[in-house]
């Protein structure tokens, strides 16, 4: 038994484990720098977030050790059962959940709370890997592709009902995994095209948009006129795409924004640098006052303060615990959604570059681990982990520098929050355990 256990620990991917500990250490340091004050009587204050984060790290490492000592085939065998349990937690959260900052996505009692949507990412990754990897699944068929899409998006739909849109969007990252396993290119092209059409609709007035889209179709038809003479079906397809774009931009997008929560509308228009149009306005604009006493919406204020903090760090940064914005609490939610600006202010461009490099290295390492697997289940699960980390990393940093709307998702291993740290740790440790048995065919 001792020999087998020693052999198991020798097979653990040390690079991934080292990158995990490096990011966790940076996260603890960042949360400490945000919350520590020179007037504190001691750094060992149990009511501080960094002490709670340290406690959650201990719990995460204990569970990680249990995962490492577990038979790797266990995770495949309980994939569907765990997914069902995750959906159960999400459903009961709708009825028994507690409200936290406008979101009804938390379960808990007293001061102890956790977010089932974070944990359900693990169960969804396992279930998707299990479904696609079983011999009965033919992912080239439409039926099985639709089942895989349902596995990924059912949790997202339930999370939307909990008023937690940001976390629900994370589940769309599973389309990247399905793309690796054979999902047609057209699916991604259509998805990105719809996103571009939404942005174009917001940036351009409707009448002008009609002229732009119609002109583009006419010019395209002139370019391929020889093809259209031979194939009338192609002309019908082009007309159909034009009709869809017009209907979507003139009807669907306005309808969507009129029924979205006010704070989400504010965040999207803040990202593109425009004031919310009167037709989408929901009551008076609330928020903070800027230095001139003008009202600004809260998401715009958060992003502006975040960019000021990051920019003030310069090349080398102001130094650990010397961040002005951090000390004076100018950036709201700085220990969670906007933790990256604490790194940028204190450690500057160099520190930010090192952090981004660590994330990219970890993601690329996971992709490398995925491609060396004999087991289809492990390969798909590995890509699920890489996709989840990439989505969180890319969107969180983008929203702190104003390139994406503020949707309230955490920066993996850095943001304060027990549910977030625990879920990402479990994702990584399951991956490490499965990779340790990469010569075994796990189904």
CSV table of C-alpha atoms in Angstrom, one decimal:
chain,number,residue,atom,x,y,z
A,1,UNK,CA,0.0,0.0,0.0
A,2,UNK,CA,2.8,2.4,0.9
A,3,UNK,CA,4.6,1.6,-2.4
A,4,UNK,CA,1.4,2.3,-4.4
A,5,UNK,CA,0.8,5.6,-2.6
A,6,UNK,CA,4.4,6.7,-3.2
A,7,UNK,CA,4.1,5.8,-6.8
A,8,UNK,CA,0.9,7.8,-7.0
A,9,UNK,CA,2.5,11.0,-5.6
A,10,UNK,CA,5.4,10.5,-8.0
A,11,UNK,CA,3.0,10.6,-10.9
A,12,UNK,CA,1.4,14.0,-9.8
A,13,UNK,CA,2.1,16.8,-12.3
A,14,UNK,CA,4.4,19.0,-10.2
A,15,UNK,CA,4.3,22.0,-12.6
A,16,UNK,CA,0.5,22.3,-12.3
A,17,UNK,CA,0.6,22.0,-8.6
A,18,UNK,CA,3.4,24.7,-8.4
A,19,UNK,CA,1.4,27.1,-10.5
A,20,UNK,CA,-1.6,26.5,-8.3
A,21,UNK,CA,0.3,27.3,-5.1
A,22,UNK,CA,1.9,30.4,-6.8
A,23,UNK,CA,-1.5,31.8,-7.7
A,24,UNK,CA,-3.0,31.0,-4.3
A,25,UNK,CA,-0.1,32.7,-2.5
A,26,UNK,CA,-0.5,35.8,-4.7
A,27,UNK,CA,-4.2,35.8,-4.0
A,28,UNK,CA,-3.7,35.7,-0.2
A,29,UNK,CA,-1.2,38.5,-0.5
A,30,UNK,CA,-3.5,40.6,-2.6
A,31,UNK,CA,-6.5,40.1,-0.2
A,32,UNK,CA,-4.3,40.9,2.7
A,33,UNK,CA,-3.0,44.1,1.1
A,34,UNK,CA,-6.6,45.2,0.4
A,35,UNK,CA,-7.9,44.6,3.9
A,36,UNK,CA,-4.9,45.3,6.2
A,37,UNK,CA,-4.7,48.7,7.8
A,38,UNK,CA,-1.8,50.1,9.9
A,39,UNK,CA,-4.2,50.8,12.7
A,40,UNK,CA,-5.1,47.1,13.1
A,41,UNK,CA,-4.0,45.7,16.5
A,42,UNK,CA,-2.8,42.5,14.9
A,43,UNK,CA,-2.6,40.8,11.5
A,44,UNK,CA,-4.2,37.7,13.0
A,45,UNK,CA,-7.7,39.1,13.1
A,46,UNK,CA,-10.2,36.3,12.5
A,47,UNK,CA,-12.9,38.7,11.2
A,48,UNK,CA,-10.7,39.8,8.3
A,49,UNK,CA,-11.2,38.3,4.9
A,50,UNK,CA,-7.7,37.2,4.4
A,51,UNK,CA,-7.9,35.0,7.6
A,52,UNK,CA,-11.1,33.5,6.3
A,53,UNK,CA,-9.5,32.9,2.9
A,54,UNK,CA,-6.6,31.2,4.7
A,55,UNK,CA,-9.1,29.0,6.5
A,56,UNK,CA,-10.8,28.1,3.1
A,57,UNK,CA,-7.4,27.3,1.7
A,58,UNK,CA,-6.8,24.8,4.5
A,59,UNK,CA,-10.2,23.2,3.7
A,60,UNK,CA,-9.4,23.2,0.0
A,61,UNK,CA,-6.0,21.5,0.5
A,62,UNK,CA,-7.6,18.9,2.9
A,63,UNK,CA,-10.2,18.1,0.3
A,64,UNK,CA,-7.5,18.1,-2.4
A,65,UNK,CA,-5.6,15.5,-0.5
A,66,UNK,CA,-8.7,13.3,-0.2
A,67,UNK,CA,-9.2,13.7,-4.0
A,68,UNK,CA,-5.5,12.7,-4.7
A,69,UNK,CA,-6.0,9.5,-2.6
A,70,UNK,CA,-9.3,8.6,-4.3
A,71,UNK,CA,-9.5,6.1,-7.2
A,72,UNK,CA,-9.5,8.1,-10.4
A,73,UNK,CA,-12.4,6.0,-11.8
A,74,UNK,CA,-14.6,7.2,-9.0
A,75,UNK,CA,-15.0,10.6,-10.7
A,76,UNK,CA,-16.3,9.1,-13.9
A,77,UNK,CA,-18.7,6.7,-12.1
A,78,UNK,CA,-20.4,9.5,-10.1
A,79,UNK,CA,-20.4,12.1,-12.9
A,80,UNK,CA,-24.1,12.0,-13.6
A,81,UNK,CA,-25.1,11.5,-10.0
A,82,UNK,CA,-23.1,14.6,-9.0
A,83,UNK,CA,-24.6,16.6,-11.8
A,84,UNK,CA,-28.1,15.7,-10.6
A,85,UNK,CA,-27.1,16.7,-7.1
A,86,UNK,CA,-25.8,20.0,-8.4
A,87,UNK,CA,-29.1,20.7,-10.2
A,88,UNK,CA,-30.9,19.9,-7.0
A,89,UNK,CA,-28.9,22.4,-5.1
A,90,UNK,CA,-29.5,25.1,-7.8
A,91,UNK,CA,-33.2,24.5,-7.7
A,92,UNK,CA,-33.6,24.6,-3.9
A,93,UNK,CA,-31.5,27.8,-3.9
A,94,UNK,CA,-34.4,29.5,-5.8
A,95,UNK,CA,-36.7,28.9,-2.9
A,96,UNK,CA,-34.3,28.7,0.1
A,97,UNK,CA,-31.5,31.0,-1.0
A,98,UNK,CA,-30.4,34.2,0.7
A,99,UNK,CA,-30.0,37.5,-1.1
A,100,UNK,CA,-26.4,38.9,-1.3
A,101,UNK,CA,-26.0,42.2,-3.2
A,102,UNK,CA,-29.1,41.6,-5.3
A,103,UNK,CA,-28.3,38.0,-6.1
A,104,UNK,CA,-30.4,35.1,-4.9
A,105,UNK,CA,-27.8,32.5,-5.6
A,106,UNK,CA,-26.5,31.7,-2.1
A,107,UNK,CA,-27.3,28.9,0.4
A,108,UNK,CA,-26.2,29.1,4.0
A,109,UNK,CA,-27.1,29.6,7.6
A,110,UNK,CA,-25.9,32.7,9.5
A,111,UNK,CA,-22.5,33.8,8.4
A,112,UNK,CA,-21.7,30.6,6.7
A,113,UNK,CA,-22.7,30.8,3.0
A,114,UNK,CA,-21.7,29.1,-0.3
A,115,UNK,CA,-22.8,29.5,-3.9
A,116,UNK,CA,-24.1,26.3,-5.5
A,117,UNK,CA,-23.5,27.7,-9.0
A,118,UNK,CA,-19.7,27.7,-8.3
A,119,UNK,CA,-19.7,24.1,-7.2
A,120,UNK,CA,-22.0,23.0,-10.0
A,121,UNK,CA,-19.3,24.0,-12.6
A,122,UNK,CA,-17.4,20.9,-11.3
A,123,UNK,CA,-20.4,18.6,-11.7
A,124,UNK,CA,-21.2,20.0,-15.1
A,125,UNK,CA,-17.6,19.4,-16.3
A,126,UNK,CA,-17.7,15.8,-15.1
A,127,UNK,CA,-21.1,15.1,-16.6
A,128,UNK,CA,-20.2,16.6,-20.0
A,129,UNK,CA,-16.9,14.6,-20.0
A,130,UNK,CA,-18.8,11.4,-19.1
A,131,UNK,CA,-21.6,11.9,-21.7
A,132,UNK,CA,-19.3,12.6,-24.6
A,133,UNK,CA,-16.8,9.9,-23.7
A,134,UNK,CA,-19.1,6.9,-23.3
A,135,UNK,CA,-19.1,4.5,-26.3
A,136,UNK,CA,-22.9,5.0,-26.9
A,137,UNK,CA,-22.4,8.7,-27.7
A,138,UNK,CA,-21.8,9.7,-31.3
A,139,UNK,CA,-21.0,13.4,-31.0
A,140,UNK,CA,-21.3,13.8,-34.8
A,141,UNK,CA,-25.1,13.4,-34.5
A,142,UNK,CA,-27.4,16.4,-33.9
A,143,UNK,CA,-29.2,14.5,-31.1
A,144,UNK,CA,-26.1,13.9,-29.0
A,145,UNK,CA,-24.9,17.4,-29.6
A,146,UNK,CA,-28.2,18.8,-28.3
A,147,UNK,CA,-27.9,16.7,-25.2
A,148,UNK,CA,-24.4,18.0,-24.6
A,149,UNK,CA,-25.6,21.6,-25.0
A,150,UNK,CA,-28.4,20.9,-22.6
A,151,UNK,CA,-26.0,19.5,-20.0
A,152,UNK,CA,-24.0,22.7,-20.2
A,153,UNK,CA,-26.9,25.2,-20.3
A,154,UNK,CA,-29.5,23.8,-17.9
A,155,UNK,CA,-27.5,25.0,-14.9
A,156,UNK,CA,-27.1,28.4,-16.5
A,157,UNK,CA,-30.8,28.8,-17.0
A,158,UNK,CA,-31.5,28.0,-13.3
A,159,UNK,CA,-28.7,30.4,-12.2
A,160,UNK,CA,-30.3,33.2,-14.3
A,161,UNK,CA,-33.5,32.6,-12.3
A,162,UNK,CA,-31.4,33.3,-9.2
A,163,UNK,CA,-30.6,36.8,-10.7
A,164,UNK,CA,-26.9,35.8,-11.1
A,165,UNK,CA,-26.3,36.5,-14.8
A,166,UNK,CA,-22.5,36.8,-14.6
A,167,UNK,CA,-22.0,33.3,-13.2
A,168,UNK,CA,-24.5,31.9,-15.7
A,169,UNK,CA,-22.4,33.2,-18.6
A,170,UNK,CA,-19.5,31.1,-17.4
A,171,UNK,CA,-21.3,27.9,-18.5
A,172,UNK,CA,-21.1,29.0,-22.1
A,173,UNK,CA,-17.4,28.3,-22.0
A,174,UNK,CA,-18.3,24.6,-22.3
A,175,UNK,CA,-19.0,25.3,-26.0
A,176,UNK,CA,-15.2,25.6,-26.4
A,177,UNK,CA,-14.9,22.0,-25.1
A,178,UNK,CA,-17.5,20.8,-27.5
A,179,UNK,CA,-15.8,22.6,-30.3
A,180,UNK,CA,-12.6,20.6,-29.5
A,181,UNK,CA,-14.6,17.4,-29.7
A,182,UNK,CA,-16.1,18.1,-33.1
A,183,UNK,CA,-18.8,20.9,-32.8
A,184,UNK,CA,-19.0,22.5,-36.3
A,185,UNK,CA,-17.2,25.8,-36.9
A,186,UNK,CA,-20.5,27.4,-37.9
A,187,UNK,CA,-21.8,27.3,-34.3
A,188,UNK,CA,-18.9,29.5,-33.0
A,189,UNK,CA,-19.2,31.7,-36.1
A,190,UNK,CA,-22.9,32.2,-35.4
A,191,UNK,CA,-22.3,32.9,-31.7
A,192,UNK,CA,-19.7,35.5,-32.3
A,193,UNK,CA,-21.7,37.0,-35.1
A,194,UNK,CA,-24.7,37.5,-32.8
A,195,UNK,CA,-22.4,39.2,-30.2
A,196,UNK,CA,-21.1,41.5,-32.9
A,197,UNK,CA,-24.6,42.2,-34.1
A,198,UNK,CA,-25.7,43.2,-30.6
A,199,UNK,CA,-22.7,45.6,-30.2
A,200,UNK,CA,-23.4,47.0,-33.6
A,201,UNK,CA,-27.0,47.6,-32.7
A,202,UNK,CA,-26.0,49.5,-29.6
A,203,UNK,CA,-23.3,51.6,-31.3
A,204,UNK,CA,-25.3,52.5,-34.4
A,205,UNK,CA,-28.8,54.0,-34.6
A,206,UNK,CA,-31.4,51.7,-36.0
A,207,UNK,CA,-32.1,53.6,-39.2
A,208,UNK,CA,-28.5,53.8,-40.0
A,209,UNK,CA,-28.0,50.2,-39.1
A,210,UNK,CA,-30.7,49.2,-41.6
A,211,UNK,CA,-28.8,51.1,-44.3
A,212,UNK,CA,-25.5,49.6,-43.3
A,213,UNK,CA,-26.7,46.0,-43.3
A,214,UNK,CA,-28.7,46.4,-46.5
A,215,UNK,CA,-25.7,48.0,-48.3
A,216,UNK,CA,-23.5,45.2,-47.1
A,217,UNK,CA,-25.8,42.5,-48.5
A,218,UNK,CA,-26.1,44.3,-51.8
A,219,UNK,CA,-22.4,44.7,-52.2
A,220,UNK,CA,-21.9,41.1,-51.2
A,221,UNK,CA,-24.4,39.9,-53.8
A,222,UNK,CA,-22.7,42.0,-56.5
A,223,UNK,CA,-19.4,40.4,-55.7
A,224,UNK,CA,-20.7,36.8,-55.9
A,225,UNK,CA,-23.3,37.5,-58.7
A,226,UNK,CA,-21.9,34.7,-60.9
A,227,UNK,CA,-22.5,32.2,-58.1
A,228,UNK,CA,-26.0,33.6,-57.5
A,229,UNK,CA,-26.9,33.1,-61.2
A,230,UNK,CA,-26.0,29.4,-60.9
A,231,UNK,CA,-27.4,28.8,-57.4
A,232,UNK,CA,-30.6,30.5,-56.4
A,233,UNK,CA,-30.6,28.8,-53.0
A,234,UNK,CA,-27.5,30.9,-52.1
A,235,UNK,CA,-29.6,34.0,-52.7
A,236,UNK,CA,-32.4,32.8,-50.5
A,237,UNK,CA,-29.8,32.0,-47.7
A,238,UNK,CA,-28.4,35.5,-48.0
A,239,UNK,CA,-31.9,37.1,-47.9
A,240,UNK,CA,-32.7,34.9,-44.9
A,241,UNK,CA,-29.6,36.0,-43.0
A,242,UNK,CA,-30.4,39.6,-43.8
A,243,UNK,CA,-34.0,39.2,-42.6
A,244,UNK,CA,-32.7,37.5,-39.3
A,245,UNK,CA,-30.2,40.3,-38.7
A,246,UNK,CA,-32.9,43.0,-39.2
A,247,UNK,CA,-35.4,41.2,-37.0
A,248,UNK,CA,-32.8,40.6,-34.3
A,249,UNK,CA,-31.4,44.1,-34.3
A,250,UNK,CA,-34.7,45.9,-34.6
A,251,UNK,CA,-36.9,43.8,-32.4
A,252,UNK,CA,-35.0,41.2,-30.3
A,253,UNK,CA,-32.2,43.5,-29.0
A,254,UNK,CA,-34.5,46.3,-27.9
A,255,UNK,CA,-36.9,43.8,-26.3
A,256,UNK,CA,-33.9,42.3,-24.4
A,257,UNK,CA,-32.6,45.5,-23.1
A,258,UNK,CA,-36.0,46.8,-22.0
A,259,UNK,CA,-36.5,43.7,-19.8
A,260,UNK,CA,-33.0,43.4,-18.4
A,261,UNK,CA,-32.2,44.6,-14.9
A,262,UNK,CA,-31.2,48.2,-14.7
A,263,UNK,CA,-27.7,47.5,-13.4
A,264,UNK,CA,-26.9,45.2,-16.3
A,265,UNK,CA,-28.0,47.7,-18.8
A,266,UNK,CA,-25.9,50.4,-17.1
A,267,UNK,CA,-22.8,48.1,-17.2
A,268,UNK,CA,-23.1,47.2,-20.9
A,269,UNK,CA,-23.5,50.8,-22.1
A,270,UNK,CA,-20.7,51.9,-19.7
A,271,UNK,CA,-18.4,49.4,-21.4
A,272,UNK,CA,-19.1,50.8,-24.9
A,273,UNK,CA,-18.8,54.4,-23.6
A,274,UNK,CA,-22.3,55.5,-24.2
A,275,UNK,CA,-25.1,56.9,-22.0
A,276,UNK,CA,-28.1,54.7,-21.6
A,277,UNK,CA,-30.7,55.7,-24.2
A,278,UNK,CA,-34.0,57.0,-22.8
A,279,UNK,CA,-35.9,54.0,-24.2
A,280,UNK,CA,-33.8,51.7,-22.0
A,281,UNK,CA,-33.8,54.0,-18.9
A,282,UNK,CA,-35.4,52.5,-15.8
A,283,UNK,CA,-36.0,55.3,-13.3
A,284,UNK,CA,-33.3,57.8,-12.2
A,285,UNK,CA,-29.7,56.9,-12.7
A,286,UNK,CA,-28.2,56.0,-9.3
A,287,UNK,CA,-24.6,55.8,-8.4
A,288,UNK,CA,-21.8,57.8,-7.0
A,289,UNK,CA,-20.7,61.4,-7.5
A,290,UNK,CA,-17.5,62.1,-9.4
A,291,UNK,CA,-15.1,64.9,-8.5
A,292,UNK,CA,-17.3,67.5,-10.2
A,293,UNK,CA,-20.4,66.4,-8.3
A,294,UNK,CA,-22.0,64.7,-11.3
A,295,UNK,CA,-23.9,61.5,-10.9
A,296,UNK,CA,-22.3,58.4,-12.5
A,297,UNK,CA,-23.7,54.9,-12.4
A,298,UNK,CA,-22.0,52.6,-10.0
A,299,UNK,CA,-20.5,50.2,-12.6
A,300,UNK,CA,-18.9,53.2,-14.5
A,301,UNK,CA,-17.6,54.5,-11.2
A,302,UNK,CA,-16.1,51.1,-10.3
A,303,UNK,CA,-14.3,50.7,-13.6
A,304,UNK,CA,-13.0,54.3,-13.6
A,305,UNK,CA,-11.5,53.9,-10.2
A,306,UNK,CA,-10.1,50.5,-11.1
A,307,UNK,CA,-8.4,52.0,-14.2
A,308,UNK,CA,-7.0,54.9,-12.1
A,309,UNK,CA,-5.6,52.4,-9.6
A,310,UNK,CA,-4.0,50.2,-12.2
A,311,UNK,CA,-2.6,53.2,-14.1
A,312,UNK,CA,-1.2,54.8,-11.0
A,313,UNK,CA,1.0,51.8,-10.5
A,314,UNK,CA,3.1,52.7,-13.4
A,315,UNK,CA,5.9,50.2,-14.5
A,316,UNK,CA,7.1,49.0,-11.1
A,317,UNK,CA,4.2,49.8,-8.9
A,318,UNK,CA,3.9,51.7,-5.7
A,319,UNK,CA,5.0,48.8,-3.5
A,320,UNK,CA,3.3,46.3,-1.3
A,321,UNK,CA,0.8,48.0,1.1
A,322,UNK,CA,1.4,51.4,-0.5
A,323,UNK,CA,-1.6,51.5,-2.8
A,324,UNK,CA,-3.4,54.8,-2.4
A,325,UNK,CA,-6.7,53.6,-3.9
A,326,UNK,CA,-6.5,50.4,-1.9
A,327,UNK,CA,-5.8,52.2,1.4
A,328,UNK,CA,-8.6,54.7,0.9
A,329,UNK,CA,-11.1,52.1,-0.5
A,330,UNK,CA,-11.8,54.0,-3.7
A,331,UNK,CA,-12.5,50.8,-5.6
A,332,UNK,CA,-15.6,49.0,-4.4
A,333,UNK,CA,-15.5,45.2,-4.3
A,334,UNK,CA,-11.7,45.4,-4.5
A,335,UNK,CA,-11.1,42.1,-2.7
A,336,UNK,CA,-13.4,40.2,-5.0
A,337,UNK,CA,-14.3,41.3,-8.5
A,338,UNK,CA,-11.6,44.0,-8.7
A,339,UNK,CA,-8.7,42.2,-7.0
A,340,UNK,CA,-6.6,42.6,-10.1
A,341,UNK,CA,-6.4,46.4,-9.7
A,342,UNK,CA,-4.7,45.8,-6.3
A,343,UNK,CA,-2.0,43.9,-8.1
A,344,UNK,CA,-1.7,46.6,-10.8
A,345,UNK,CA,-1.4,49.5,-8.3
A,346,UNK,CA,1.1,47.9,-5.9
A,347,UNK,CA,3.2,45.9,-8.4
A,348,UNK,CA,2.7,47.9,-11.6
A,349,UNK,CA,3.0,46.6,-15.1
A,350,UNK,CA,5.7,44.1,-14.1
A,351,UNK,CA,3.5,42.5,-11.4
A,352,UNK,CA,0.5,42.4,-13.7
A,353,UNK,CA,2.5,40.9,-16.5
A,354,UNK,CA,3.9,38.2,-14.2
A,355,UNK,CA,0.3,37.4,-13.0
A,356,UNK,CA,-1.1,37.2,-16.5
A,357,UNK,CA,1.9,35.0,-17.5
A,358,UNK,CA,1.2,32.6,-14.7
A,359,UNK,CA,-2.5,32.2,-15.7
A,360,UNK,CA,-1.6,31.7,-19.4
A,361,UNK,CA,1.1,29.2,-18.4
A,362,UNK,CA,-1.4,27.2,-16.2
A,363,UNK,CA,-4.0,27.2,-19.0
A,364,UNK,CA,-1.5,26.0,-21.6
A,365,UNK,CA,-0.2,23.4,-19.2
A,366,UNK,CA,-3.7,22.0,-18.7
A,367,UNK,CA,-4.2,21.9,-22.5
A,368,UNK,CA,-0.9,20.0,-22.8
A,369,UNK,CA,-2.1,17.6,-20.1
A,370,UNK,CA,-5.4,17.2,-22.0
A,371,UNK,CA,-3.7,16.2,-25.2
A,372,UNK,CA,-1.4,13.6,-23.6
A,373,UNK,CA,-4.4,11.6,-22.2
A,374,UNK,CA,-5.4,8.1,-23.3
A,375,UNK,CA,-8.7,8.5,-21.7
A,376,UNK,CA,-11.4,10.5,-23.6
A,377,UNK,CA,-13.1,11.3,-20.3
A,378,UNK,CA,-9.9,12.9,-18.8
A,379,UNK,CA,-9.2,14.8,-22.0
A,380,UNK,CA,-12.6,16.4,-22.1
A,381,UNK,CA,-12.6,17.1,-18.4
A,382,UNK,CA,-9.1,18.8,-18.8
A,383,UNK,CA,-10.5,21.0,-21.5
A,384,UNK,CA,-13.4,21.9,-19.3
A,385,UNK,CA,-11.0,23.1,-16.6
A,386,UNK,CA,-9.0,25.0,-19.1
A,387,UNK,CA,-12.1,26.7,-20.5
A,388,UNK,CA,-13.5,27.7,-17.1
A,389,UNK,CA,-10.2,29.2,-16.0
A,390,UNK,CA,-9.8,31.0,-19.3
A,391,UNK,CA,-13.3,32.5,-19.2
A,392,UNK,CA,-12.9,33.7,-15.6
A,393,UNK,CA,-9.4,35.0,-16.2
A,394,UNK,CA,-10.1,36.8,-19.4
A,395,UNK,CA,-13.4,38.3,-18.5
A,396,UNK,CA,-12.4,39.4,-15.0
A,397,UNK,CA,-9.3,41.2,-16.1
A,398,UNK,CA,-11.1,42.7,-19.1
A,399,UNK,CA,-13.8,44.1,-16.9
A,400,UNK,CA,-11.3,45.7,-14.5
A,401,UNK,CA,-9.7,47.6,-17.4
A,402,UNK,CA,-13.0,48.5,-19.1
A,403,UNK,CA,-12.9,46.0,-22.0
A,404,UNK,CA,-15.9,44.0,-20.8
A,405,UNK,CA,-19.0,44.8,-18.8
A,406,UNK,CA,-18.9,44.2,-15.0
A,407,UNK,CA,-20.6,40.9,-14.6
A,408,UNK,CA,-19.4,40.0,-11.2
A,409,UNK,CA,-17.2,36.9,-11.7
A,410,UNK,CA,-14.1,36.2,-9.7
A,411,UNK,CA,-10.5,36.0,-10.7
A,412,UNK,CA,-9.5,32.3,-10.1
A,413,UNK,CA,-7.5,31.7,-6.9
A,414,UNK,CA,-7.1,35.4,-6.2
A,415,UNK,CA,-10.6,36.8,-5.4
A,416,UNK,CA,-11.8,36.6,-1.9
A,417,UNK,CA,-14.5,34.0,-1.5
A,418,UNK,CA,-14.7,30.5,-0.1
A,419,UNK,CA,-17.0,29.0,-2.7
A,420,UNK,CA,-14.7,30.3,-5.5
A,421,UNK,CA,-11.4,29.1,-4.0
A,422,UNK,CA,-12.9,25.8,-3.1
A,423,UNK,CA,-14.5,25.1,-6.5
A,424,UNK,CA,-11.3,26.1,-8.5
A,425,UNK,CA,-9.2,24.0,-6.1
A,426,UNK,CA,-11.4,20.9,-6.5
A,427,UNK,CA,-11.3,21.4,-10.3
A,428,UNK,CA,-7.5,21.5,-10.3
A,429,UNK,CA,-7.0,18.5,-7.9
A,430,UNK,CA,-9.5,16.3,-9.8
A,431,UNK,CA,-7.5,17.1,-12.9
A,432,UNK,CA,-4.2,16.3,-11.2
A,433,UNK,CA,-5.6,13.0,-9.9
A,434,UNK,CA,-7.0,12.0,-13.3
A,435,UNK,CA,-3.7,12.9,-15.0
A,436,UNK,CA,-1.7,10.8,-12.5
A,437,UNK,CA,-3.5,7.8,-14.1
A,438,UNK,CA,-3.2,9.0,-17.7
A,439,UNK,CA,-2.1,5.6,-18.8
A,440,UNK,CA,-5.4,4.2,-17.6
A,441,UNK,CA,-8.5,4.2,-19.9
A,442,UNK,CA,-11.1,5.9,-17.8
A,443,UNK,CA,-14.7,5.8,-19.0
